[in-house]
GROMACS .gro file of N, CA, C and O in nm:
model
  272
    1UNK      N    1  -8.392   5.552   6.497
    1UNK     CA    2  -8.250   5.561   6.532
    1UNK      C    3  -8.183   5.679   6.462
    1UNK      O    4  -8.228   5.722   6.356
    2UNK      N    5  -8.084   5.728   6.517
    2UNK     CA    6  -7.999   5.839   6.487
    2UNK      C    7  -7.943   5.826   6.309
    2UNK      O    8  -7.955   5.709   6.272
    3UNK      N    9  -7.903   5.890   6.229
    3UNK     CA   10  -7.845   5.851   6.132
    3UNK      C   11  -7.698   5.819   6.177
    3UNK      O   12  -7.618   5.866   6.258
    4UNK      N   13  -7.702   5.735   6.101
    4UNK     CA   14  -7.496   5.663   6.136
    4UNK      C   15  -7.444   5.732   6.042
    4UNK      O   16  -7.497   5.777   5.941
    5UNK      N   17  -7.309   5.741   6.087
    5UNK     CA   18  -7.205   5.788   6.043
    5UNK      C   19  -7.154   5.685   5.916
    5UNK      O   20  -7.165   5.563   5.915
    6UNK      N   21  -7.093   5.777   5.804
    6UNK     CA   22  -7.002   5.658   5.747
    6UNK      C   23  -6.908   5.538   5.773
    6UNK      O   24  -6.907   5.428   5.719
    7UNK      N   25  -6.807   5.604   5.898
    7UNK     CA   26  -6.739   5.525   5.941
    7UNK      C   27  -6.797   5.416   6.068
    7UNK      O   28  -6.731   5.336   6.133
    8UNK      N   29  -6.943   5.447   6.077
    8UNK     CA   30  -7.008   5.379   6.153
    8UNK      C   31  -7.092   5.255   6.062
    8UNK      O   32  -7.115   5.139   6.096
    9UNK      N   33  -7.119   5.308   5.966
    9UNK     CA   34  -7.185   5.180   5.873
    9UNK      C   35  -7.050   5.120   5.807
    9UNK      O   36  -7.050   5.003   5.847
   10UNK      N   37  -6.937   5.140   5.728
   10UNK     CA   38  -6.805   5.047   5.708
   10UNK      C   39  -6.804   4.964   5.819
   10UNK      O   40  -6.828   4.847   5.788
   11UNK      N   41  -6.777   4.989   5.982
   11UNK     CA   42  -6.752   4.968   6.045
   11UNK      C   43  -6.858   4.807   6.086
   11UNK      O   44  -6.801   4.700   6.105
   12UNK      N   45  -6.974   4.816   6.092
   12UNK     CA   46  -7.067   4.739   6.112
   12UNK      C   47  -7.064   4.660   6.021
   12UNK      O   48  -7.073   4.540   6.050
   13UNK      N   49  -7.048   4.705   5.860
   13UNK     CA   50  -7.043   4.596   5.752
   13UNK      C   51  -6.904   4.472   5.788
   13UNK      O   52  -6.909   4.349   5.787
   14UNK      N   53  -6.816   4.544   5.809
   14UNK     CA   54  -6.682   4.491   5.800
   14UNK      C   55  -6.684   4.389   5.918
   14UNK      O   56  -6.620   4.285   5.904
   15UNK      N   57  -6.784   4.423   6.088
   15UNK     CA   58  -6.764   4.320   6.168
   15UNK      C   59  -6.863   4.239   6.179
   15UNK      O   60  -6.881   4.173   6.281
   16UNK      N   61  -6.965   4.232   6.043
   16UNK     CA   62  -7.044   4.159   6.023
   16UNK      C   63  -7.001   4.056   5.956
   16UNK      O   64  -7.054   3.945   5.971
   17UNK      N   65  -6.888   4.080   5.863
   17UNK     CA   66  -6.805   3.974   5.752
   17UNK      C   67  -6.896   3.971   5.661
   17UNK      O   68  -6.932   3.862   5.616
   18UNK      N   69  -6.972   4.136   5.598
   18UNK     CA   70  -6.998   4.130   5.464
   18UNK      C   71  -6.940   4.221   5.365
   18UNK      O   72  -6.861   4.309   5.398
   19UNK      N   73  -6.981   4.198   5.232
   19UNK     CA   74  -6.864   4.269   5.135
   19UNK      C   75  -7.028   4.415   5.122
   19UNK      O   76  -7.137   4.421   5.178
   20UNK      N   77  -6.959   4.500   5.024
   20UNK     CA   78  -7.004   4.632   5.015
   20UNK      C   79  -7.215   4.543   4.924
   20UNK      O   80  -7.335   4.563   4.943
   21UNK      N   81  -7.145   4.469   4.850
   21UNK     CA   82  -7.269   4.412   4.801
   21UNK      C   83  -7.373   4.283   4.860
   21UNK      O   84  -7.493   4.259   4.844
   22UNK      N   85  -7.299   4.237   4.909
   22UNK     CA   86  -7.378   4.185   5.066
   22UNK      C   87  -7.512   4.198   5.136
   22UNK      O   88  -7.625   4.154   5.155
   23UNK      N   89  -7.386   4.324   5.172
   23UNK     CA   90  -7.516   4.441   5.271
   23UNK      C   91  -7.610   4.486   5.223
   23UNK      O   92  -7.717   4.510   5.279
   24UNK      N   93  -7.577   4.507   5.086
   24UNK     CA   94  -7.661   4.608   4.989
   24UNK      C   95  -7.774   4.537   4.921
   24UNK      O   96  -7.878   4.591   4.881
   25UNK      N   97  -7.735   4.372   4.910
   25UNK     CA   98  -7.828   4.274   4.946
   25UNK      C   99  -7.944   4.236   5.042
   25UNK      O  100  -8.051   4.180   5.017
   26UNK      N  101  -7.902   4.277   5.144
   26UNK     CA  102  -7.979   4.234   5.261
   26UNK      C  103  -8.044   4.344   5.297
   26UNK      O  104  -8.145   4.322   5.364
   27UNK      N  105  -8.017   4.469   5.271
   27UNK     CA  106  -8.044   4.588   5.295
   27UNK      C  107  -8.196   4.629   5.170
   27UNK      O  108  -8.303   4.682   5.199
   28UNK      N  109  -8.156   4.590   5.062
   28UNK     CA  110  -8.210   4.630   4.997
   28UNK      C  111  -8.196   4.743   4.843
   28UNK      O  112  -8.263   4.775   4.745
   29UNK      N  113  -8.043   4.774   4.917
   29UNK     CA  114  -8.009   4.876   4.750
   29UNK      C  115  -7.890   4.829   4.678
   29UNK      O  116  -7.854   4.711   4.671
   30UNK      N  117  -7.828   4.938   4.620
   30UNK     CA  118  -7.711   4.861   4.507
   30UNK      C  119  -7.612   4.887   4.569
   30UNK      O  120  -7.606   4.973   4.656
   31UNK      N  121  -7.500   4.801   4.525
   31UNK     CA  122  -7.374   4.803   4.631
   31UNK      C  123  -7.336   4.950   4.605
   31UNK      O  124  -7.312   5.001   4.714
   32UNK      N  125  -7.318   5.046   4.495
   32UNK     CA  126  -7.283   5.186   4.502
   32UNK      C  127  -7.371   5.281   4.587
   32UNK      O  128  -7.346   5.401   4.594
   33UNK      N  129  -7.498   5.208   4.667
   33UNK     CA  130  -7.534   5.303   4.720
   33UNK      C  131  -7.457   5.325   4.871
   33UNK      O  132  -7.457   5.426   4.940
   34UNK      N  133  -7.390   5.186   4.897
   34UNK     CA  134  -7.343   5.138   5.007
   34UNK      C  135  -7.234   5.216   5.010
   34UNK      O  136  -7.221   5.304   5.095
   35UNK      N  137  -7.153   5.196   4.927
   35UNK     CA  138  -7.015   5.227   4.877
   35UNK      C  139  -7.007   5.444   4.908
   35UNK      O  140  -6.922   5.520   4.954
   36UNK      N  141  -7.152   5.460   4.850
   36UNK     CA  142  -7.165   5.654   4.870
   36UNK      C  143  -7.196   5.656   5.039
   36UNK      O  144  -7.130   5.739   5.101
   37UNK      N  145  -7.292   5.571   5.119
   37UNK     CA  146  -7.273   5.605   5.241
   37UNK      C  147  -7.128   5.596   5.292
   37UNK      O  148  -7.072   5.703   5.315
   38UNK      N  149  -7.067   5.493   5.309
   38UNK     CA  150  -6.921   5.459   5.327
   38UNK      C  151  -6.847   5.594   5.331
   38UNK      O  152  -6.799   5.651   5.428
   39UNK      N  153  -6.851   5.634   5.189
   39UNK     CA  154  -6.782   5.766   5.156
   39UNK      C  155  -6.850   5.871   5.173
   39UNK      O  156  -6.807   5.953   5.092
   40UNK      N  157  -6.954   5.927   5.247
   40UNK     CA  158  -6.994   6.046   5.268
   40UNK      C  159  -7.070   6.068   5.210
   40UNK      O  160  -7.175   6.102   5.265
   41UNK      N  161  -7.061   6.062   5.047
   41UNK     CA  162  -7.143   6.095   4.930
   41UNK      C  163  -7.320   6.126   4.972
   41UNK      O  164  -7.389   6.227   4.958
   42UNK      N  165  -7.346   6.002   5.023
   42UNK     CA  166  -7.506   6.013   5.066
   42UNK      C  167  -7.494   5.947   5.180
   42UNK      O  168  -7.402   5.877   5.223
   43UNK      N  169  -7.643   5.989   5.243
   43UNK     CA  170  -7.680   5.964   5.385
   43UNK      C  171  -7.765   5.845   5.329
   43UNK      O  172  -7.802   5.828   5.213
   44UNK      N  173  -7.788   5.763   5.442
   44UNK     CA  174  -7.908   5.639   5.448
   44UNK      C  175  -8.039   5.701   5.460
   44UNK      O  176  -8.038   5.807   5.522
   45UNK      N  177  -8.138   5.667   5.422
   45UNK     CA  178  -8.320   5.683   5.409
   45UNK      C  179  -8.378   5.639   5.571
   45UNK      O  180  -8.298   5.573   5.636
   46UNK      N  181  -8.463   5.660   5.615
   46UNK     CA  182  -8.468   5.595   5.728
   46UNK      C  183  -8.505   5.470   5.753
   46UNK      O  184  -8.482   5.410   5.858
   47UNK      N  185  -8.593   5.409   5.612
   47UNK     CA  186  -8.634   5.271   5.591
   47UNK      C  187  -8.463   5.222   5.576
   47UNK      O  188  -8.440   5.125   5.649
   48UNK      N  189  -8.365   5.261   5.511
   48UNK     CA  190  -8.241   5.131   5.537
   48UNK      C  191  -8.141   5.184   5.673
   48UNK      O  192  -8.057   5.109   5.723
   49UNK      N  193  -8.164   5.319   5.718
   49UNK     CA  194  -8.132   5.293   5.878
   49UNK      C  195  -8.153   5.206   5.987
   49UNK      O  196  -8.086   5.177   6.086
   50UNK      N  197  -8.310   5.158   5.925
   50UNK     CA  198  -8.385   5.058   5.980
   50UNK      C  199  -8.321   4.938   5.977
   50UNK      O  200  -8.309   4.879   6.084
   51UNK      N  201  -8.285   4.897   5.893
   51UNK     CA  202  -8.259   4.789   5.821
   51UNK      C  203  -8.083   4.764   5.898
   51UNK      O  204  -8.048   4.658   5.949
   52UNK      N  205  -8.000   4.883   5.888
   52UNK     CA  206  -7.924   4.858   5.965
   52UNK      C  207  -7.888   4.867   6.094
   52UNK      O  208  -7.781   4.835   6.148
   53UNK      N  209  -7.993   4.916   6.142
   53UNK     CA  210  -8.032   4.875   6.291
   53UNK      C  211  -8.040   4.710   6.379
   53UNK      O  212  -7.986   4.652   6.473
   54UNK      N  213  -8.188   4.680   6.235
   54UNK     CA  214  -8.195   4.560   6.244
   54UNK      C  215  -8.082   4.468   6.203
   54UNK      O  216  -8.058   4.362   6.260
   55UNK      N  217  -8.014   4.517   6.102
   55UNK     CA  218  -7.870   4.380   6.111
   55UNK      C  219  -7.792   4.369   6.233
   55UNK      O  220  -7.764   4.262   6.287
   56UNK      N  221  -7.752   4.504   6.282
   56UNK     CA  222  -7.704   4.533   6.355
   56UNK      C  223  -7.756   4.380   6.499
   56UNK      O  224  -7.688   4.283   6.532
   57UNK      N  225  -7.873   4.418   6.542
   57UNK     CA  226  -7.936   4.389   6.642
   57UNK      C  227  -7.934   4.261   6.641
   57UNK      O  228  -7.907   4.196   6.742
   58UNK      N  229  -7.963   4.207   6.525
   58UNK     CA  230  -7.937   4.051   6.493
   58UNK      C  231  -7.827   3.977   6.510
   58UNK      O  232  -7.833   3.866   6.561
   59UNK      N  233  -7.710   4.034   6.467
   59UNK     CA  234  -7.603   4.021   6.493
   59UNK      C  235  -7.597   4.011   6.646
   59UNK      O  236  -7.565   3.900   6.689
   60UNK      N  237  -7.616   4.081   6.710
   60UNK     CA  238  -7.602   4.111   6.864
   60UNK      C  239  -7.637   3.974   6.983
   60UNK      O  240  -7.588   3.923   7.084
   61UNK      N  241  -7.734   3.961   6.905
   61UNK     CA  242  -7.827   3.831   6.988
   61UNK      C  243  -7.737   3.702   6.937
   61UNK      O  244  -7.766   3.595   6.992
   62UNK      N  245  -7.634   3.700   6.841
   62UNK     CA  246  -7.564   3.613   6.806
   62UNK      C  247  -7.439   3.614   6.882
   62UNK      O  248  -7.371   3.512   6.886
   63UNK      N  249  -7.412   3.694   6.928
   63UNK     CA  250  -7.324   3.718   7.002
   63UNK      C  251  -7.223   3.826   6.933
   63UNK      O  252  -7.116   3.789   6.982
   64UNK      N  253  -7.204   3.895   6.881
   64UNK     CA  254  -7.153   3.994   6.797
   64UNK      C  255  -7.182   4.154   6.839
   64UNK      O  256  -7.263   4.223   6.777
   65UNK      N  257  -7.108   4.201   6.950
   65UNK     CA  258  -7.179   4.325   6.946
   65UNK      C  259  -7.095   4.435   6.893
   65UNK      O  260  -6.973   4.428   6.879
   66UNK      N  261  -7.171   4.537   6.864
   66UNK     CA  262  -7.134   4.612   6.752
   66UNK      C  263  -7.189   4.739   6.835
   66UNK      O  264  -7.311   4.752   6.843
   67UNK      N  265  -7.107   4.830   6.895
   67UNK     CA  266  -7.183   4.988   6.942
   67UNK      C  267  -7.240   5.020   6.883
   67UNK      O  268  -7.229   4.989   6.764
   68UNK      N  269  -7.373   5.133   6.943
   68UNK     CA  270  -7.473   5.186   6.825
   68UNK      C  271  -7.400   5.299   6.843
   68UNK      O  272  -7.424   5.400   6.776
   0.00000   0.00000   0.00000
């Protein structure tokens, strides 16, 4: 998948109803890494692009859809 945008990963966290450490939970890193995508600071790896793909997608089948 494409790399997301910052305001594309806030965006997904926020209509998932998780907090910055949450995600960073389920994802796999520390909530400041979450917090630097959010803000520009750093880009995602492609293993947790993955990862938010897959939340993403999960979500979806729940009925939650979220644009890629």
């Amino acid at each position: 998948p494409p790399h997301p945008t910052p305001g594309y990963i806030r965006t997904l966290r926020e209509a998932l109803g998780m907090t910055q450490a949450q995600m960073a939970e389920r994802i796999g890193v520390s909530k400041m890494t979450v917090a630097r995508w959010e803000c520009g600071k750093m880009s995602p790896g492609d293993e947790a692009v993955a990862a938010l793909e897959k939340l993403r997608k999960a979500r979806a089948r729940r009925g939650v859809v979220i644009a890629a």
